[in-house]
Short mmCIF file of C-alpha atoms and ligand atoms in Angstrom, two decimals:
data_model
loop_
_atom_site.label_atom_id
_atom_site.label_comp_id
_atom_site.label_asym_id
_atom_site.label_seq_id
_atom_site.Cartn_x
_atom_site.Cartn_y
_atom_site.Cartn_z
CA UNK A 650 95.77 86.39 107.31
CA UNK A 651 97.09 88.53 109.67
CA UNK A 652 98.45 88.79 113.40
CA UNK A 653 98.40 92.21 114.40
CA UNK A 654 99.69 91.16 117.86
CA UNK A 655 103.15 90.41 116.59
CA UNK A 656 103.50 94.15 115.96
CA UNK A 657 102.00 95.25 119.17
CA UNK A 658 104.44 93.17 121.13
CA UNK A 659 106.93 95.00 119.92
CA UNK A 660 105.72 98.29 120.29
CA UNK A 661 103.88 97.78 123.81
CA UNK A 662 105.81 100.66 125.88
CA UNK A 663 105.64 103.36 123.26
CA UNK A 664 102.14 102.82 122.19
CA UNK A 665 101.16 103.11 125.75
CA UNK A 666 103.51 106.14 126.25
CA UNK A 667 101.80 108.05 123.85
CA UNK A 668 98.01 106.94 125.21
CA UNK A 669 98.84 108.19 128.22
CA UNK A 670 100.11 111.30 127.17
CA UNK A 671 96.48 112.01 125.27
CA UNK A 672 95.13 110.90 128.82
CA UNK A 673 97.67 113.68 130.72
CA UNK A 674 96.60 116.18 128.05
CA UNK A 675 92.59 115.20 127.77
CA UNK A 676 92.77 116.07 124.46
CA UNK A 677 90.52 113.64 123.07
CA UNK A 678 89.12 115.04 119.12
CA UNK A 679 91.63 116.17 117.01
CA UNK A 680 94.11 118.33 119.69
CA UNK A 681 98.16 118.09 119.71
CA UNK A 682 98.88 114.22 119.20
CA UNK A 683 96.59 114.81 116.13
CA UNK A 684 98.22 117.96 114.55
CA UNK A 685 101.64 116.37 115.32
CA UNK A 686 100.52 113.35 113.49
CA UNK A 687 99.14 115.23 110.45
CA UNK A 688 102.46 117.21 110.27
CA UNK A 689 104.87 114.32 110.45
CA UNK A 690 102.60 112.49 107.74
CA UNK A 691 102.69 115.46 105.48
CA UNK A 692 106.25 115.32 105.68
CA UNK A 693 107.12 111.58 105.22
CA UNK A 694 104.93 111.53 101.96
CA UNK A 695 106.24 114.98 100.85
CA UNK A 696 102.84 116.46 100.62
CA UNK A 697 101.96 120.17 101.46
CA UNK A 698 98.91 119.21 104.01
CA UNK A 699 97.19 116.11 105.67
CA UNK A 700 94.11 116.62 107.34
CA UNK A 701 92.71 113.91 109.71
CA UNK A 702 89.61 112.30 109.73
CA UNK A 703 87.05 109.24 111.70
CA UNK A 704 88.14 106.97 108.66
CA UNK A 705 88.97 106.21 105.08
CA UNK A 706 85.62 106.21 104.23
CA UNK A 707 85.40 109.47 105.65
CA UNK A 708 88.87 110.83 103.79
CA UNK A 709 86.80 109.84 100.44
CA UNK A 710 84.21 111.91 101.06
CA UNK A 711 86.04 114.62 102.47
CA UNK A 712 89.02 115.04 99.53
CA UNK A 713 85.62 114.94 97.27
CA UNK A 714 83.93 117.36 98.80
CA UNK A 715 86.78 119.72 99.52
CA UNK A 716 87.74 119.70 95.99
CA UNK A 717 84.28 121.11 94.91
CA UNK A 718 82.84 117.66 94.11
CA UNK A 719 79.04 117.85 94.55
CA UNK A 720 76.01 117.37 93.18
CA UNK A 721 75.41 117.46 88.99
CA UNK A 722 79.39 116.23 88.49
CA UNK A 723 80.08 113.02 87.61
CA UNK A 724 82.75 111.08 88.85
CA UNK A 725 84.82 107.91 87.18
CA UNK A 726 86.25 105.13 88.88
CA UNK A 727 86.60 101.46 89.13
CA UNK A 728 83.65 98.99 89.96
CA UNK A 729 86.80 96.26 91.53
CA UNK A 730 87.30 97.95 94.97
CA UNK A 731 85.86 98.51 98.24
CA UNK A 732 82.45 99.65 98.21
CA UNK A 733 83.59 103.36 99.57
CA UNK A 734 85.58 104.04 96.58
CA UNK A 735 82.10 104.38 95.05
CA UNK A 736 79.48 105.11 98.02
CA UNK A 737 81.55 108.25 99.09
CA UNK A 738 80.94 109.70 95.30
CA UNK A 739 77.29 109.30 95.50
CA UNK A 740 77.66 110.92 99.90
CA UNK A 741 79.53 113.60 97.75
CA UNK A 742 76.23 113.91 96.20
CA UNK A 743 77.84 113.33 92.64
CA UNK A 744 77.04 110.26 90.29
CA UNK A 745 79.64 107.90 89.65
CA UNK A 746 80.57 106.28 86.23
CA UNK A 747 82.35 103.36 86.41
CA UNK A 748 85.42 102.06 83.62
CA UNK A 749 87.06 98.74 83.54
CA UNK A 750 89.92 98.04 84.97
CA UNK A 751 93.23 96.23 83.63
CA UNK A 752 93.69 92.54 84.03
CA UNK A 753 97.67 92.48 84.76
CA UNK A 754 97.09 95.26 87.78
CA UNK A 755 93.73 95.06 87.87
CA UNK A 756 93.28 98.91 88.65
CA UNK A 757 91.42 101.51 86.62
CA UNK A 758 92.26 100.92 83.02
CA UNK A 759 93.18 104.18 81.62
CA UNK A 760 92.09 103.47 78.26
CA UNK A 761 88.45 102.41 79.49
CA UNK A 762 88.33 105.50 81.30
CA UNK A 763 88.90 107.63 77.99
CA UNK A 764 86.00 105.26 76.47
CA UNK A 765 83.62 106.58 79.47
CA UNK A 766 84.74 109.96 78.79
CA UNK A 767 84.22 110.32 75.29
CA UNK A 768 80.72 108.45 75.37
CA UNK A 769 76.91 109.50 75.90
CA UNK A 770 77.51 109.78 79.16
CA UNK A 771 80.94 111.42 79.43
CA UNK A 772 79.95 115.14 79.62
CA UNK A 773 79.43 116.10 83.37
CA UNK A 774 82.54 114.29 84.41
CA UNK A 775 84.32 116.51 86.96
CA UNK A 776 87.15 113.97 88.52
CA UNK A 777 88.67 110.82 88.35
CA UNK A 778 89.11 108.77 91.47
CA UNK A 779 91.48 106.36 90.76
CA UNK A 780 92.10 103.17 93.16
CA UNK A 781 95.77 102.41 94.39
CA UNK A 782 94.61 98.66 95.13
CA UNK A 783 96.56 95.98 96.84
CA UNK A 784 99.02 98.93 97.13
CA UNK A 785 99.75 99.35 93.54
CA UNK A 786 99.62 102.66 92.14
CA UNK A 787 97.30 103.60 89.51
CA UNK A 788 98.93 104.07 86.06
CA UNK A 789 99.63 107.80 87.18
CA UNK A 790 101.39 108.47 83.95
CA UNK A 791 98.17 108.04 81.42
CA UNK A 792 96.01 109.20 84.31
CA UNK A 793 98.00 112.70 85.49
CA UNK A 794 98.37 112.89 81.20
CA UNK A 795 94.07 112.74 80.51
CA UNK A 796 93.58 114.96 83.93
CA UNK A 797 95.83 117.99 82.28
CA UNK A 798 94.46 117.05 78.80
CA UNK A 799 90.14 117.50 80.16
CA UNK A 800 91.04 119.31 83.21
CA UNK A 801 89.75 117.31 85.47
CA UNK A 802 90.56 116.54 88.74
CA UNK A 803 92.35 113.40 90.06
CA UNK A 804 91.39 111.94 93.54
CA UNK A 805 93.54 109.11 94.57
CA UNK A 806 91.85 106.56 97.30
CA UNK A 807 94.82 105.73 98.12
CA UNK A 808 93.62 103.59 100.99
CA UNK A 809 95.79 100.59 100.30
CA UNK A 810 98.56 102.49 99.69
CA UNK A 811 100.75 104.17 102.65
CA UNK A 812 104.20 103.80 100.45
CA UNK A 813 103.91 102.96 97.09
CA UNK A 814 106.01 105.46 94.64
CA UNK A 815 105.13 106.38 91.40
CA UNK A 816 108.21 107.94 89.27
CA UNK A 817 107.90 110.95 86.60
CA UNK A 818 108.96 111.20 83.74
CA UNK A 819 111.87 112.89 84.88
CA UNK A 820 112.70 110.17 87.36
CA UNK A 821 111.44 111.84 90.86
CA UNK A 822 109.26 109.42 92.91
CA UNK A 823 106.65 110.88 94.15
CA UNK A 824 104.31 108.86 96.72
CA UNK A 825 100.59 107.55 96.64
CA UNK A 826 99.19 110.35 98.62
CA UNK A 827 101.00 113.35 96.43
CA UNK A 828 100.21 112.92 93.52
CA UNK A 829 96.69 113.80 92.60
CA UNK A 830 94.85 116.90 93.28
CA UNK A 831 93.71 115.41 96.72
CA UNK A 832 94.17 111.87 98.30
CA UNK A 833 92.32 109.26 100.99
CA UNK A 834 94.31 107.09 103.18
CA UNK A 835 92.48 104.65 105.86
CA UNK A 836 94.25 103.74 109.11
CA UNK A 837 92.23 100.66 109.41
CA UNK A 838 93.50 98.10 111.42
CA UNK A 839 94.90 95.63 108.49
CA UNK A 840 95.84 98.62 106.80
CA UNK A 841 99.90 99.15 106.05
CA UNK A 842 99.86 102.06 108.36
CA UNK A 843 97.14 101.40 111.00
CA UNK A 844 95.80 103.00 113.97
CA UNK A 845 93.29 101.07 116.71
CA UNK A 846 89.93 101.69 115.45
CA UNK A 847 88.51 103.86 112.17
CA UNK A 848 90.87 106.59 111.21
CA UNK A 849 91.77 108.36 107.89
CA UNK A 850 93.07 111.39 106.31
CA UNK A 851 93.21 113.03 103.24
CA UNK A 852 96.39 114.79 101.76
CA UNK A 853 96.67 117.50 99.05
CA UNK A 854 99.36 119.85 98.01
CA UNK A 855 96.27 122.79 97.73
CA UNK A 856 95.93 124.64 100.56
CA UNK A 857 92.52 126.34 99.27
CA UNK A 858 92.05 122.32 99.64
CA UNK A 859 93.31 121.93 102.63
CA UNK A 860 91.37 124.80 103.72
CA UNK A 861 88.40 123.14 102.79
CA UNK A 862 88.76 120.01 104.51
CA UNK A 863 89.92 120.86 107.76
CA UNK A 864 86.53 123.48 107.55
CA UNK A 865 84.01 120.34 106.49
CA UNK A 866 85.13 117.66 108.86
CA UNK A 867 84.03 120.35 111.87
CA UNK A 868 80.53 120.73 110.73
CA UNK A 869 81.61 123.60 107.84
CA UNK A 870 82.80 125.71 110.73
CA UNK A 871 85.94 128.66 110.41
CA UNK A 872 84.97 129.69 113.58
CA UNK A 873 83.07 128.21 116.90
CA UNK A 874 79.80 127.97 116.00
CA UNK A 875 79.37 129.92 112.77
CA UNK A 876 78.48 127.64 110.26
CA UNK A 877 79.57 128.93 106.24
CA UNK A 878 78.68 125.10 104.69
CA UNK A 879 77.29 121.87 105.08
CA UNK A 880 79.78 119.82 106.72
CA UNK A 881 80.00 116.89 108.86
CA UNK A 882 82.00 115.77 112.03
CA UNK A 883 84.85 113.38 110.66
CA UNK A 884 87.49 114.07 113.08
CA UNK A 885 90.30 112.18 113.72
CA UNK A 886 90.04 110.96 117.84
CA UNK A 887 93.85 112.33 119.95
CA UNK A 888 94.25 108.17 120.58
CA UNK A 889 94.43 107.75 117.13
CA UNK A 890 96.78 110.45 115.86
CA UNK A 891 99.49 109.34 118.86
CA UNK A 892 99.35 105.82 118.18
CA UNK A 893 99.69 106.42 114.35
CA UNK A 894 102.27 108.61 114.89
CA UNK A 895 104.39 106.01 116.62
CA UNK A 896 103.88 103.65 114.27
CA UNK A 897 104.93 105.90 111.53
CA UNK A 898 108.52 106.22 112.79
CA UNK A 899 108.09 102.05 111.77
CA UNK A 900 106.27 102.32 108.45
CA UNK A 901 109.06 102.63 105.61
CA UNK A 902 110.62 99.40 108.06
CA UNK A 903 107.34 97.49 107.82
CA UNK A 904 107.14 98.30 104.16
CA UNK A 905 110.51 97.12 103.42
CA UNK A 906 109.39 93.79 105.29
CA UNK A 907 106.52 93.31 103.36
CA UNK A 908 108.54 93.45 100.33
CA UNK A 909 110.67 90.81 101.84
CA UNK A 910 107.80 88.54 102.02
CA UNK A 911 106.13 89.02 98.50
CA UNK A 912 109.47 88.16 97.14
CA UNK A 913 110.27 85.09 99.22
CA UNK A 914 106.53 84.21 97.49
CA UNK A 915 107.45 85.31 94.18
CA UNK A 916 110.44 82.81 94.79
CA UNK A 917 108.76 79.79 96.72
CA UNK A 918 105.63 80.13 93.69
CA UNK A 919 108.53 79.89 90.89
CA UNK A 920 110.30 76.87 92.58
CA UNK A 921 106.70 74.61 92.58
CA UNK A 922 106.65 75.18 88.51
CA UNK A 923 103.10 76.08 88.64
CA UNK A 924 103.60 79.28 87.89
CA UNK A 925 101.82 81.10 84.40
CA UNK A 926 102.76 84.39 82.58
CA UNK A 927 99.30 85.62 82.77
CA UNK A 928 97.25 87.63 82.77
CA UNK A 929 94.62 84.82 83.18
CA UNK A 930 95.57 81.67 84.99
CA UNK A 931 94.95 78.11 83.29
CA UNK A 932 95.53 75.92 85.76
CA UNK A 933 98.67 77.03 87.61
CA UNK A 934 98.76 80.35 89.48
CA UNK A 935 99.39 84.22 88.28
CA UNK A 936 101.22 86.17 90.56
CA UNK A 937 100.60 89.51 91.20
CA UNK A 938 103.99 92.06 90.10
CA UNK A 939 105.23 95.55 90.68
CA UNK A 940 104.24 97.74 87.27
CA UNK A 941 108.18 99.05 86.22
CA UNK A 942 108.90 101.96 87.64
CA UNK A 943 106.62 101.96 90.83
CA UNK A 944 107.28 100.84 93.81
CA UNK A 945 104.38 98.63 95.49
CA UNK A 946 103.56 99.17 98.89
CA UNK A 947 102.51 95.19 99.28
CA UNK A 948 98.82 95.80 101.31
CA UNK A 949 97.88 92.57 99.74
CA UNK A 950 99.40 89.65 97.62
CA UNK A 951 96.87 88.60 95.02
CA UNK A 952 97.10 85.68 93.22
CA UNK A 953 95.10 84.35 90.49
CA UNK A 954 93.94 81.25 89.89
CA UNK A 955 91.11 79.85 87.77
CA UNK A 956 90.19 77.06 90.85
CA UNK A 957 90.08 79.73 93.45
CA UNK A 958 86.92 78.69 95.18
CA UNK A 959 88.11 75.24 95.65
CA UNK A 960 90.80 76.26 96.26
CA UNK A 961 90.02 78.93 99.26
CA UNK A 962 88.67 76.04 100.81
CA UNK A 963 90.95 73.75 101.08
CA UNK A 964 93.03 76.53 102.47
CA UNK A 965 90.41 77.06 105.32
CA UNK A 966 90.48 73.26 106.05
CA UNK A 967 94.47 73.30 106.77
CA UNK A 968 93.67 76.35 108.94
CA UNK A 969 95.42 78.95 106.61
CA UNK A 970 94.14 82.16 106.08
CA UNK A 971 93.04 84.00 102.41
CA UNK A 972 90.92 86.39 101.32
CA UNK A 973 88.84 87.85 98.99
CA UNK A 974 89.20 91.19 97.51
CA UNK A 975 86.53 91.28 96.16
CA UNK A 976 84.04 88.67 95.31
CA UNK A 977 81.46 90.82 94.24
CA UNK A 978 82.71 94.22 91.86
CA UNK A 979 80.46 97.80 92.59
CA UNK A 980 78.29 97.25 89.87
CA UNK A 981 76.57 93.75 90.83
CA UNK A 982 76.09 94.86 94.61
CA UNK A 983 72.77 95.69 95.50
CA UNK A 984 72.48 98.65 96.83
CA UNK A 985 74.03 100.32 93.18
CA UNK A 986 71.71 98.64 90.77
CA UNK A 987 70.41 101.75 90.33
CA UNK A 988 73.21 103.46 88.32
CA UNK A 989 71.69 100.88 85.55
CA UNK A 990 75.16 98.56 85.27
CA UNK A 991 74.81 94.43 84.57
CA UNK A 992 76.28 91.39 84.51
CA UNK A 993 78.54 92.00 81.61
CA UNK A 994 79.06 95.78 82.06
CA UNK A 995 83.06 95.45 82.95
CA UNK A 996 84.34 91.85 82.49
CA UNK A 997 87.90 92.56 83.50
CA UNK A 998 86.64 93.03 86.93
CA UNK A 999 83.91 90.48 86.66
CA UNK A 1000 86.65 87.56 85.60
CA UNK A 1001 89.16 89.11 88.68
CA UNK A 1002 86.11 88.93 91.48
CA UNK A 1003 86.31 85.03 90.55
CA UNK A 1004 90.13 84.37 90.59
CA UNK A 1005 91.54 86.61 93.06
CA UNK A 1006 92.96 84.87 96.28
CA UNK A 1007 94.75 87.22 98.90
CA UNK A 1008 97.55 85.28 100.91
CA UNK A 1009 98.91 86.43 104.09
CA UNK A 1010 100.96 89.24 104.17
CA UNK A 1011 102.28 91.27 107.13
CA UNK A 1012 105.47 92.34 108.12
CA UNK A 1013 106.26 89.69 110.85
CA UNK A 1014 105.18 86.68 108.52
CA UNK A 1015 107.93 84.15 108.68
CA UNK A 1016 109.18 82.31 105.89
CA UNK A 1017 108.11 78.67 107.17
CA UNK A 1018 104.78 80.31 107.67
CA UNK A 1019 104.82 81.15 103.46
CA UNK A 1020 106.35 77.51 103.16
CA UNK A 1021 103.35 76.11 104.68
CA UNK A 1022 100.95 78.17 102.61
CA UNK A 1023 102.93 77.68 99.46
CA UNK A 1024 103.38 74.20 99.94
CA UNK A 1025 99.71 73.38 100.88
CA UNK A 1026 98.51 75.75 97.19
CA UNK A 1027 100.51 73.31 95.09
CA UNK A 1028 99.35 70.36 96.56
CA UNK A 1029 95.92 71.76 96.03
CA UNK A 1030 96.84 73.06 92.33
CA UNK A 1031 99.25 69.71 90.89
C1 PLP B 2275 90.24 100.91 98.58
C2 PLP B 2275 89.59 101.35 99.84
N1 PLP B 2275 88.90 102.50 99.86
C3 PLP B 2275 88.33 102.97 100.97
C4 PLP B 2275 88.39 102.28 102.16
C5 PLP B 2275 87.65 102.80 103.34
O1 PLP B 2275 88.44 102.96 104.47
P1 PLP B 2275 87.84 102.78 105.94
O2 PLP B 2275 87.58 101.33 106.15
O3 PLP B 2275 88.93 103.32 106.82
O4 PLP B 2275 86.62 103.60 106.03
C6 PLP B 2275 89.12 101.08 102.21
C7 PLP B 2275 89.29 100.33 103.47
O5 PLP B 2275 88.68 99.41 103.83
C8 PLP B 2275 89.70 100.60 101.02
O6 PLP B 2275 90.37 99.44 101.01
#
């Protein structure tokens, strides 16, 4: 699915440059390589503030909590994501409501969420926590449209997303990470942008936000040892913030890559003929696309196809790598029967959790390496 040593290889001397420099300093928890990180960040996604933080996870719960999410709010998202998207609402010690999402991009459907807010349940609803998934942005313009319209707040998990662009109206792009009230990013190891080991942050243009944030991930301390709120320790570590901060000089290069590779898919899918308009596969393959006028950051390439299980398989026996994101949506795991969803509840992201395949992507993946992936799907599929 992935080699992560390809980009290492390549950035051996300055990654080990900048650990030794956190060694020099002994600044270990948060410190200079971290505040240098957070600033250049801040600046690359033209966003007022990024805080750091332990992980992505982590970022959730802190852009929740810092933008007065707590307990007796509810919050809406999507039930076809990672599992944090939803456990850092209920951390937050809010309730989440889930919507449906949309089959073509399969994030949040906007329309769904306007059904949740309008219903029996609808009144409490404080925020909206949309997904960026794969690396596709939300639709921000229905979504930045019902926030103004109920006055709630928008938090973006933008996990997925280091990159993507979303463009107004008037034609500005504005980047995952800017564009709600307050954002999450992971550094994760697979992640776009990734560090080595658990690492987040969360971005805002508020600084009473900000404020907030950089307060709750010491423990709710202003100052040493005076405590004004619950908080927690979610600190970004100083290895962290130098290695990221090397790799970010790379990021917009990687990116571009990584588009480079979902359209030498796009073109290698179209020459086997199997390929089907959508959004539900028959018996050739859906492939995922860029919603007009974003620009996807290309975490993940999803297919869909209606044999996916057999399919994954096969796939495993010729030593190729896929994925699975996700085979089970929020609402069916276990440990959230209790918010009182079934089998049923959304089937947009019921039908997606059994026809989504994720094919290698990374920046470094060579085209005979797609061939061979390509090649071995339509053998499977015709
Ligand atoms: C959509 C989404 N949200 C949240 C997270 C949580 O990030 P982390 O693994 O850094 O805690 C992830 C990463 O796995 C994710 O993909």
């Amino acid at each position: 699915m992935l080699d992560l040593k390809r980009q290492y290889r390549q950035l051996h001397n300055e990654v080990m440059g900048a650990v030794g420099h956190v060694l020099e300093t002994q600044q270990f928890i948060l410190g200079e390589s971290v505040a240098a990180f957070e600033k250049a960040a801040a600046e690359q996604l033209g966003v007022a503030h990024a805080v750091g933080s332990s992980s992505g996870t982590d970022a959730l719960w802190l852009a929740l909590a810092a933008a007065g999410i707590g307990p007796g709010m509810k919050v809406v998202t999507t039930p076809f994501s990672f599992f944090a998207s939803t456990s850092a609402i209920l951390r937050a010690g809010a309730a989440p409501l889930l919507a449906d999402i949309e089959p073509t991009s399969f994030n949040l459907s906007p329309a769904a969420v306007e059904a949740v807010l309008d219903g029996p349940l609808g009144a409490d609803v404080r925020a909206i926590l949309p997904v960026h998934l794969y690396g596709q942005i939300a639709d921000w313009t229905s979504f930045s449209r019902i926030g103004k319209e109920r006055g709630l707040k928008l938090i973006e998990d933008a996990a997925q997303a280091w990159g993507a662009q979303w463009m107004t109206p008037k034609g500005k792009a504005v980047k995952a990470g800017a564009l709600g009230d307050a954002a999450a990013f992971s550094f994760y190891p697979t992640k776009n942008l990734s560090a080595a080991g658990d690492a987040g942050m969360v971005t805002t243009n508020s600084d009473e936000i900000a404020e907030r944030a950089r307060m709750l991930r010491q423990h709710g301390m202003r100052r040493r040892y005076y405590h004004d709120e619950i908080g927690w320790n979610t600190r970004m570590d100083g290895f962290q913030g130098a290695i990221l901060q090397v790799k970010l000089k790379y990021i917009d290069e990687w990116n571009q890559l990584r588009r480079t590779v979902a359209k030498r898919y796009h073109a290698l899918f179209h020459a086997t003929g199997l390929v089907e308009a959508g959004p539900y596969p028959v018996r050739g393959v859906v492939l995922p696309h860029e919603v007009h006028g974003t620009r996807h950051a290309w975490h993940q390439y999803v297919i869909r196809t209606s044999r996916r299980d057999g399919l994954r398989q096969f796939l495993t026996e010729r030593k190729i790598g896929s994925e699975i994101y996700y085979p089970v949506p929020l609402h069916l795991q276990g440990a959230l029967k209790f918010l009182g969803y079934a089998e049923g509840s959304f089937p947009e992201a019921e039908r997606a959790a059994h026809e989504v395949l994720a094919l290698p992507i990374f920046p470094e993946l060579r085209e005979d390496e797609q061939q061979t992936v390509v090649a071995a799907i339509a053998e499977f599929l015709s």
